[in-house]
Tab-separated table of C-alpha atoms in Angstrom:
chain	number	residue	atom	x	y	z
M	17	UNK	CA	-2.549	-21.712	-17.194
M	18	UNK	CA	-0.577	-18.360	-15.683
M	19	UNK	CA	-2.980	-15.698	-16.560
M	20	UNK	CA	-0.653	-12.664	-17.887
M	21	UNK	CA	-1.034	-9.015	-16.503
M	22	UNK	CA	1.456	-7.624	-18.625
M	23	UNK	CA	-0.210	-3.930	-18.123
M	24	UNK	CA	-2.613	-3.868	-15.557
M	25	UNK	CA	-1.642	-2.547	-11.901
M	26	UNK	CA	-3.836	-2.872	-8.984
M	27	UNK	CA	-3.816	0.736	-7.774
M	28	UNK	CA	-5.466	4.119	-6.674
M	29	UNK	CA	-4.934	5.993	-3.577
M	30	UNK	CA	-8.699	6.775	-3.776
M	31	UNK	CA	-12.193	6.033	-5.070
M	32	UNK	CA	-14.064	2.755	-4.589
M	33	UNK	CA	-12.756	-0.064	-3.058
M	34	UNK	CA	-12.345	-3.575	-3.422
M	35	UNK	CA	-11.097	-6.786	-1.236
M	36	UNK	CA	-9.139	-4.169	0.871
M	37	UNK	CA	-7.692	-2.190	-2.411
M	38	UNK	CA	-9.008	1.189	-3.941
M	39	UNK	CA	-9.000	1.728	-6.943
M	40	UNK	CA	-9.365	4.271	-8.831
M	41	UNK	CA	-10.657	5.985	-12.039
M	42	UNK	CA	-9.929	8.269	-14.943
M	43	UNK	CA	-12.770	10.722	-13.715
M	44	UNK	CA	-12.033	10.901	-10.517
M	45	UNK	CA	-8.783	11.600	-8.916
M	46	UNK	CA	-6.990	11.712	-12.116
M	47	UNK	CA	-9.569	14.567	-13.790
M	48	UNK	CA	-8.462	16.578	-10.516
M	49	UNK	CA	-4.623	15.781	-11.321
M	50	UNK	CA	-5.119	15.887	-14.690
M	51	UNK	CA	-5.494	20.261	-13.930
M	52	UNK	CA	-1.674	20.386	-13.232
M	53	UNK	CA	-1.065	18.552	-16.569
M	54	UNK	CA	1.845	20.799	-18.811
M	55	UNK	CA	0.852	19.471	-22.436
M	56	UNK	CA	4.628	20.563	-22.928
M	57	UNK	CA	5.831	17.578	-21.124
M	58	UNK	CA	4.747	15.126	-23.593
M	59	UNK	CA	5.911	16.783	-26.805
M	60	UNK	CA	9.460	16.228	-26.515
M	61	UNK	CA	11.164	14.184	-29.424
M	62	UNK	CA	13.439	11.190	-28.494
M	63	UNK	CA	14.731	10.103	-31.984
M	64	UNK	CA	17.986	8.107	-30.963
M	65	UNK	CA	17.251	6.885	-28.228
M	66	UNK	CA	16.360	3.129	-27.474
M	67	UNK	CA	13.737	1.509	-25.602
M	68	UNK	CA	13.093	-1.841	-23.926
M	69	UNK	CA	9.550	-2.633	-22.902
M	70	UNK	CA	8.463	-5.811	-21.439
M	71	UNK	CA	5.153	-6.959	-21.887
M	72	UNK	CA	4.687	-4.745	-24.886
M	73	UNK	CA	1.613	-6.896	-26.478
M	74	UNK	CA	-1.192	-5.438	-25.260
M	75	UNK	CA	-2.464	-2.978	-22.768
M	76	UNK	CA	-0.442	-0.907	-20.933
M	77	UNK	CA	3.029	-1.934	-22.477
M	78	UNK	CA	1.291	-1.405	-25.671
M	79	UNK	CA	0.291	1.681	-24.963
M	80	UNK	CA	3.686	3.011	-23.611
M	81	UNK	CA	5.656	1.306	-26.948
M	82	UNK	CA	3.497	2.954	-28.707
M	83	UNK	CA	3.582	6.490	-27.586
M	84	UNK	CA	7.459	6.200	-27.432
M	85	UNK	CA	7.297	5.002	-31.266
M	86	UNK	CA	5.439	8.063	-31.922
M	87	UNK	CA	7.889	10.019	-30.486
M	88	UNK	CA	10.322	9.388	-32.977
M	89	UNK	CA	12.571	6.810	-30.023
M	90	UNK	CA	13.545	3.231	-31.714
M	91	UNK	CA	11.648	0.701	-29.078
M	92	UNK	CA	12.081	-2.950	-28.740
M	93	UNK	CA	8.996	-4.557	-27.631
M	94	UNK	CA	10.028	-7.925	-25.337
M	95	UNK	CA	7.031	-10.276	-25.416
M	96	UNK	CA	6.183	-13.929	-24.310
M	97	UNK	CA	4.608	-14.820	-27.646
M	98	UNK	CA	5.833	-14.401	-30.572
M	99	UNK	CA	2.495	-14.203	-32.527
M	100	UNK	CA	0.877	-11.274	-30.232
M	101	UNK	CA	4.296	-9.421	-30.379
M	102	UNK	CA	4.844	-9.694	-34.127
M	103	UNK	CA	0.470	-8.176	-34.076
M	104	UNK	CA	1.638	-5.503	-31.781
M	105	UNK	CA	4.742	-4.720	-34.036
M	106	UNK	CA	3.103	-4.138	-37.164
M	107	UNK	CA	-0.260	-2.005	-35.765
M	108	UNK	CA	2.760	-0.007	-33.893
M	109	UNK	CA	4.815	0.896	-37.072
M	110	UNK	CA	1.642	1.099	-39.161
M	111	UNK	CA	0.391	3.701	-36.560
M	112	UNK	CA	3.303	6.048	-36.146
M	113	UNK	CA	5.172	5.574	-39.141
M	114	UNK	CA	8.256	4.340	-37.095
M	115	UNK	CA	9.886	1.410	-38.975
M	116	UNK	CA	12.631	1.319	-35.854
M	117	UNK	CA	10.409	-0.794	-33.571
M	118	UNK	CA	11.827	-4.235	-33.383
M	119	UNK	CA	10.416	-8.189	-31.334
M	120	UNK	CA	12.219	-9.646	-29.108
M	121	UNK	CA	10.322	-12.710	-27.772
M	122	UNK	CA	11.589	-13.725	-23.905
M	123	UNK	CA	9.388	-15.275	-21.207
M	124	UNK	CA	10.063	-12.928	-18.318
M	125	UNK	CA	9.234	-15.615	-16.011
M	126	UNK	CA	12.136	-17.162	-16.893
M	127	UNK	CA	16.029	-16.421	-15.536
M	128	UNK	CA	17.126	-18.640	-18.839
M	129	UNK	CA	15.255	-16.794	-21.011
M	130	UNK	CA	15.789	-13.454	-19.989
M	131	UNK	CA	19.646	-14.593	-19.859
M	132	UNK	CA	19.353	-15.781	-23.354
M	133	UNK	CA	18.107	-12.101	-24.902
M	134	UNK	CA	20.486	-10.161	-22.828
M	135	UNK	CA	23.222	-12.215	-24.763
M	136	UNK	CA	21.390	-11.766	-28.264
M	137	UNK	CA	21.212	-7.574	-27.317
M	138	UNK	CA	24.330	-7.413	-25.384
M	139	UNK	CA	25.927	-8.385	-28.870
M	140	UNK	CA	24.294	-5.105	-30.763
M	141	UNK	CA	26.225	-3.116	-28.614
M	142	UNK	CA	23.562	-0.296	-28.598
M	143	UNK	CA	22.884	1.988	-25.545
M	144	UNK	CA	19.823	1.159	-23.502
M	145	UNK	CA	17.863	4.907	-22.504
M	146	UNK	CA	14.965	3.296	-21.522
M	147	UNK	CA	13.979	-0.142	-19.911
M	148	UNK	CA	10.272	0.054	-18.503
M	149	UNK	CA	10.157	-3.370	-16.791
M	150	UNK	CA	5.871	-3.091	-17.662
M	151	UNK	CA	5.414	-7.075	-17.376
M	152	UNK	CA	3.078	-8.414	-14.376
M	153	UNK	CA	1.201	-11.360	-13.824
M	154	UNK	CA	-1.812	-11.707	-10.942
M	155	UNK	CA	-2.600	-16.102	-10.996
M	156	UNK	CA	-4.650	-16.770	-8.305
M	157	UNK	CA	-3.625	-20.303	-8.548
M	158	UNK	CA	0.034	-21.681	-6.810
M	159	UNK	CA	1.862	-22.623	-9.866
M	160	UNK	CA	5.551	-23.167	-10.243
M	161	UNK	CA	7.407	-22.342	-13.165
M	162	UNK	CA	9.631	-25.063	-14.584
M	163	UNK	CA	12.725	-23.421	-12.307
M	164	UNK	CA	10.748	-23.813	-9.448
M	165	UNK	CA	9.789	-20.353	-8.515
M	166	UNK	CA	6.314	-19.108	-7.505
M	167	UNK	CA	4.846	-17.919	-10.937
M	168	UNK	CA	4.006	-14.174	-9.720
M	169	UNK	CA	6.922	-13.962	-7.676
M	170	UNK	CA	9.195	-15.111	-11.210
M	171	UNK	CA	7.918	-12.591	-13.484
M	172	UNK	CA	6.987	-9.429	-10.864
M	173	UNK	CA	10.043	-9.618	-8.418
M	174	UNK	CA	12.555	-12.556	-10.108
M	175	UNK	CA	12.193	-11.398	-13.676
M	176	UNK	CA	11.849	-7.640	-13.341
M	177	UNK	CA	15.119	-8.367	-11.043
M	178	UNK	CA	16.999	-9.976	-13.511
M	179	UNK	CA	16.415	-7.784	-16.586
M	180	UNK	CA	17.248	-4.845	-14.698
M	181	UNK	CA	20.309	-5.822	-13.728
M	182	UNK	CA	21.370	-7.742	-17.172
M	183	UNK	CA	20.886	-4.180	-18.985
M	184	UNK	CA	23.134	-1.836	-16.595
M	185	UNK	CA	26.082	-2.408	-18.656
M	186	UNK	CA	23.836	-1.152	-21.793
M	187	UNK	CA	22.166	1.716	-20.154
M	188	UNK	CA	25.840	3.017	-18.482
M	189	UNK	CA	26.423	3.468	-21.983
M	190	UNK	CA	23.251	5.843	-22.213
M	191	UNK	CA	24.508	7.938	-19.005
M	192	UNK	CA	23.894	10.270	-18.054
M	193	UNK	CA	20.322	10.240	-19.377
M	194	UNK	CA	19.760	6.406	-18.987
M	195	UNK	CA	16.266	5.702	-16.899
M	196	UNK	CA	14.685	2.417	-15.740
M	197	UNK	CA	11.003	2.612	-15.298
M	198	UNK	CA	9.010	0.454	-13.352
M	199	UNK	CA	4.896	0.045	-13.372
M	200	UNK	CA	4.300	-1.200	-9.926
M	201	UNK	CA	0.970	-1.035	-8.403
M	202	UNK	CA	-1.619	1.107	-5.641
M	203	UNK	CA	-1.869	-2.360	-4.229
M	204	UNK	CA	1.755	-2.014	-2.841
M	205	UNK	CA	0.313	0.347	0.102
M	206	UNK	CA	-1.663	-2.910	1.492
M	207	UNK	CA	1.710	-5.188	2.291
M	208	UNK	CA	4.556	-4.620	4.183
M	209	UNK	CA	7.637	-5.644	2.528
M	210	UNK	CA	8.455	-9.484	3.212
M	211	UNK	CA	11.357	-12.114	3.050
M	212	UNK	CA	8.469	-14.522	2.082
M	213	UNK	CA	9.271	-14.039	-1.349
M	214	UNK	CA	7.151	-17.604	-2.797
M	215	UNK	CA	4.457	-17.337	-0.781
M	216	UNK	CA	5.039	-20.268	1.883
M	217	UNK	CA	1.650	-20.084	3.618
M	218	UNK	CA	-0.722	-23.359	3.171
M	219	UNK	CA	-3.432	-21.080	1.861
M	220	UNK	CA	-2.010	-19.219	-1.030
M	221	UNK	CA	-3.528	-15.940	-2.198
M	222	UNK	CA	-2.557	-14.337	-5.329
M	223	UNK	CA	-3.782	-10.909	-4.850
M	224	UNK	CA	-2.427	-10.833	-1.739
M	225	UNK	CA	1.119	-12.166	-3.571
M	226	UNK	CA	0.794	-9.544	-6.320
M	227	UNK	CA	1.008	-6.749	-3.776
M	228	UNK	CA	4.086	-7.917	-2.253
M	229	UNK	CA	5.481	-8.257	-5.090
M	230	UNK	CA	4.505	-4.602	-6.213
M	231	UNK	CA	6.101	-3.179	-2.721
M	232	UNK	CA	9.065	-4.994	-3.634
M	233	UNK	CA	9.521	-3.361	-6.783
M	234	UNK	CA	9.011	0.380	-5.215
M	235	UNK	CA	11.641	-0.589	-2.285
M	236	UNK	CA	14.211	-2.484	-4.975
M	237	UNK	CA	14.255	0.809	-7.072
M	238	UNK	CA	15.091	3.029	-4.012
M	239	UNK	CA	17.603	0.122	-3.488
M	240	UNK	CA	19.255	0.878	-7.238
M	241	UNK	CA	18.768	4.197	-6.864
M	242	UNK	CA	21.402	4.094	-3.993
M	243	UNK	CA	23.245	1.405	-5.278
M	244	UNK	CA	23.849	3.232	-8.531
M	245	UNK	CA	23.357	6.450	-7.876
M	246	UNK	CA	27.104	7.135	-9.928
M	247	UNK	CA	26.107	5.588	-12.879
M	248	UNK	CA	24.221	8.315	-14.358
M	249	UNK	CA	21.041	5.845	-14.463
M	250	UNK	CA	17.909	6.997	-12.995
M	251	UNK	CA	15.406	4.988	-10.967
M	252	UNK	CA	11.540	5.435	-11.179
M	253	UNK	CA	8.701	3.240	-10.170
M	254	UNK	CA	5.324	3.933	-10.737
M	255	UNK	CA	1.335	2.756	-10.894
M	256	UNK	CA	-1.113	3.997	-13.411
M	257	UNK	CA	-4.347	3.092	-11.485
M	258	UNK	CA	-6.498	1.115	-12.385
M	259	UNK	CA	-6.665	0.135	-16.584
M	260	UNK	CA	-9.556	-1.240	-18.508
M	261	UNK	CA	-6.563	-4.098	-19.535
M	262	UNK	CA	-6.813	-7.574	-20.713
M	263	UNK	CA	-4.911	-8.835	-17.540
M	264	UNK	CA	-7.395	-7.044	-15.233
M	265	UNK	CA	-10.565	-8.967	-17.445
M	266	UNK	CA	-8.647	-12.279	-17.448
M	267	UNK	CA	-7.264	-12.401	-13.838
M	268	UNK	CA	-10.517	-10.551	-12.300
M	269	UNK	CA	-13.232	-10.769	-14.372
M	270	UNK	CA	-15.460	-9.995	-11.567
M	271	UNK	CA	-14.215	-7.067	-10.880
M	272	UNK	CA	-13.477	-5.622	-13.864
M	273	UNK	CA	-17.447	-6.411	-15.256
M	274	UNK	CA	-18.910	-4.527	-11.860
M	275	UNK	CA	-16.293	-1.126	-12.852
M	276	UNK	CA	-17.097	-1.674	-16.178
M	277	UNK	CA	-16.919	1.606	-17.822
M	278	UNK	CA	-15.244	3.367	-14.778
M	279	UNK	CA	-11.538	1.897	-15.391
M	280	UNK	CA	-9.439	3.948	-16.662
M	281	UNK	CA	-7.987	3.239	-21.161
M	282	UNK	CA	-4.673	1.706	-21.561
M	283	UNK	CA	-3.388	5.083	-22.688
M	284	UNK	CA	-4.504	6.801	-19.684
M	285	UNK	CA	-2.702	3.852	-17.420
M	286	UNK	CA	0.778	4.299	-19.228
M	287	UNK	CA	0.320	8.348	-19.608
M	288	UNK	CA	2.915	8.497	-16.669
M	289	UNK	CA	5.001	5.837	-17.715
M	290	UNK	CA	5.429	7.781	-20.924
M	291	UNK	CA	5.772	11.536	-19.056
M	292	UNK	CA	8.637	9.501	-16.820
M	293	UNK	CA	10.334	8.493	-19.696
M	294	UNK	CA	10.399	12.226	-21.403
M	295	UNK	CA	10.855	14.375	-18.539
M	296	UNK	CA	14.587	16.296	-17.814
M	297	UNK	CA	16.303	13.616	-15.483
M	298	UNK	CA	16.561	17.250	-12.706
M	299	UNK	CA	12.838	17.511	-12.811
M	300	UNK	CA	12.725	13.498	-11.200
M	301	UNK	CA	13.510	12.049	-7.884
M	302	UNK	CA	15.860	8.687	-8.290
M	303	UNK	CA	13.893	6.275	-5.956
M	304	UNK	CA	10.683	8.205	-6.253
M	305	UNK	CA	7.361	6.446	-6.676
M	306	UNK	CA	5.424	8.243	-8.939
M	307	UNK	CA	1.223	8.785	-9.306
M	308	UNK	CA	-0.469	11.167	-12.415
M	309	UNK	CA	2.833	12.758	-13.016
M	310	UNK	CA	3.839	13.771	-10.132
M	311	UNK	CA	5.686	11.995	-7.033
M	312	UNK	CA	3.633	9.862	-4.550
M	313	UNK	CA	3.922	8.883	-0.623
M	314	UNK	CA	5.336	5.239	-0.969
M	315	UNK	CA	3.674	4.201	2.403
M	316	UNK	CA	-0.001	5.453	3.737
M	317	UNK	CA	-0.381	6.336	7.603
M	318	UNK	CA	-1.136	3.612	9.769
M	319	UNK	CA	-0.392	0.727	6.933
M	320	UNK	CA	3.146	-0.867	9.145
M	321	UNK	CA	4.607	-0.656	5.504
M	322	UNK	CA	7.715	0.857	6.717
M	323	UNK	CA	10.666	-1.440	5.688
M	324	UNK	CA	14.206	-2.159	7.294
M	325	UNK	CA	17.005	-1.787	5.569
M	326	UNK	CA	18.279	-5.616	6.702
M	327	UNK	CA	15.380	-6.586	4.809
M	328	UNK	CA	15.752	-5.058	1.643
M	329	UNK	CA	19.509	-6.263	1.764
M	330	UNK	CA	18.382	-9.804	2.232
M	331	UNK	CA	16.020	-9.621	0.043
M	332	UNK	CA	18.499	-8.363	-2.852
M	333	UNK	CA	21.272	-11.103	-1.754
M	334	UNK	CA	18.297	-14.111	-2.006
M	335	UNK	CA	17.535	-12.594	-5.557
M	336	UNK	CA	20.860	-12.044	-6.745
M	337	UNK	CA	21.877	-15.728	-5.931
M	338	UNK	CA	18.388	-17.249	-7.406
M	339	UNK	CA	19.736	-15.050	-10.466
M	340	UNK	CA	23.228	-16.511	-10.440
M	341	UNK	CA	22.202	-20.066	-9.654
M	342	UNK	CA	21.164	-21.213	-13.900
């Protein structure tokens, strides 16, 4: 069975490493960020506005719904099961007080699915502010989804994909303060970007799969940046380091037993996410890739992570039609 990292990010641009990726911790680099931190940026209120977070159940997604709730904005948490959403829903209106937080179930892994609640929201007729595409998945196991698409490649690349692009016509009705948002990973700097989008090689890695798939999220939201740069939607990707998550136990328990203690909470891993989502759209770069609240290098010297712009545009025409095709 697909092992879900809804809010876990392989990441860090420092500290220890591990099977080629850093990683690293609340007390290092981000105590040293954490210096530049303007407790001002997190107060704002955002009563009004309206959220979509995917993955919302636990960790980092959980987290980031819930600090949004807090902050007065009316969020809609979009999770696999129905069970662990309806768990999250409740400890997230019991905790803030915020009766506006609302379950929609969708597996992001599938086009269908994700088609099906754009329909059901499309027909509220609300404007989308927020979308913080926060669902991952790391299986280090080749599995196919039942529409034949490489598991991590349907719910990082395909499903992120298709969401974002289902919920323009909602969030042009937010301009000009709409903002997509999303949690990529450190463990984009390790892959160049690639047309190999399911993994063809005999020996299939899933790490190795989950980092393409994060650098394709970092280059597909310079690509709507650009693309949409006239909607009044903003454009932000992001990784949070790495989180003490239930993905990063379940997909590496190995790893996450020998940091134990060192990772960094749920609550630190979505702090960004969060500061991203409050921040003056003039204070932000469209595109940018952003680190600890601030804006990060989206490549690291001597990494060939560079990317073409041919590649990019094939790689948006391949999803576009896998989108179109059910």
């Amino acid at each position: 069975m697909a092992l879900e990292v809804e809010e876990d990010k392989i990441g860090g641009i420092g500290g220890s490493g591990i099977g080629g990726v850093t990683v690293d911790t609340w007390g290092g680099e981000k105590e040293e960020h954490s210096i530049k931190f303007k407790p001002e940026d997190m107060q704002a209120r955002i009563e009004g506005k309206n959220c979509i977070i995917t993955g919302a159940n636990s960790g980092i997604g959980y987290a980031t719904a819930e600090g949004l709730a807090s902050r007065g904005a009316t969020v809609y948490l979009v999770c696999r099961n129905k069970e662990r959403g309806e768990a999250a829903l409740s400890k997230i209106q019991t905790v803030t007080g915020n009766k506006n937080v609302h379950l929609e179930v969708c597996d992001i892994s599938s086009i269908s699915d994700i088609k099906s609640f754009a329909s059901r929201f499309s027909s509220k007729d609300v404007p989308v502010h927020i979308l913080v595409n926060n669902a991952g998945l790391l299986e280090n196991k080749r599995i196919f989804t039942s529409e034949g698409h490489e598991i991590n490649f349907a719910v990082n690349v395909l499903g992120t994909y298709t969401m974002t692009e289902l919920m323009l016509p909602l969030m042009e009705k937010a301009a000009p303060d709409a903002r997509v948002i999303t949690v990529s990973s450190g463990g984009m700097y390790t892959a160049p970007l690639t047309e190999d989008l399911q993994f063809s090689s005999n020996k299939f890695n899933g790490v190795e799969q989950y980092a393409r798939n994060k650098r394709i999220q970092v280059v597909l939201t310079e690509k709507w940046a650009e693309l949409y740069k006239d909607r009044g939607i903003g454009f932000y990707s992001m990784h949070p380091g790495w989180a003490d998550t239930p993905g990063v136990a379940n997909s590496m328990p190995g790893f996450s037993n020998a940091l134990s203690g060192k990772l960094r909470t749920s609550e630190e891993g979505a702090d960004t996410v969060i500061w991203l989502a409050l921040q003056p759209k003039e204070k932000l770069t469209s595109g940018g890739f952003y680190f600890d609240r601030a804006e990060a290098p989206k490549h690291l010297p001597f990494t060939a992570t560079t990317v073409s712009d041919n590649a990019i545009d094939s790689i948006v025409r391949t999803l576009s039609g896998l989108q179109s095709s059910l």
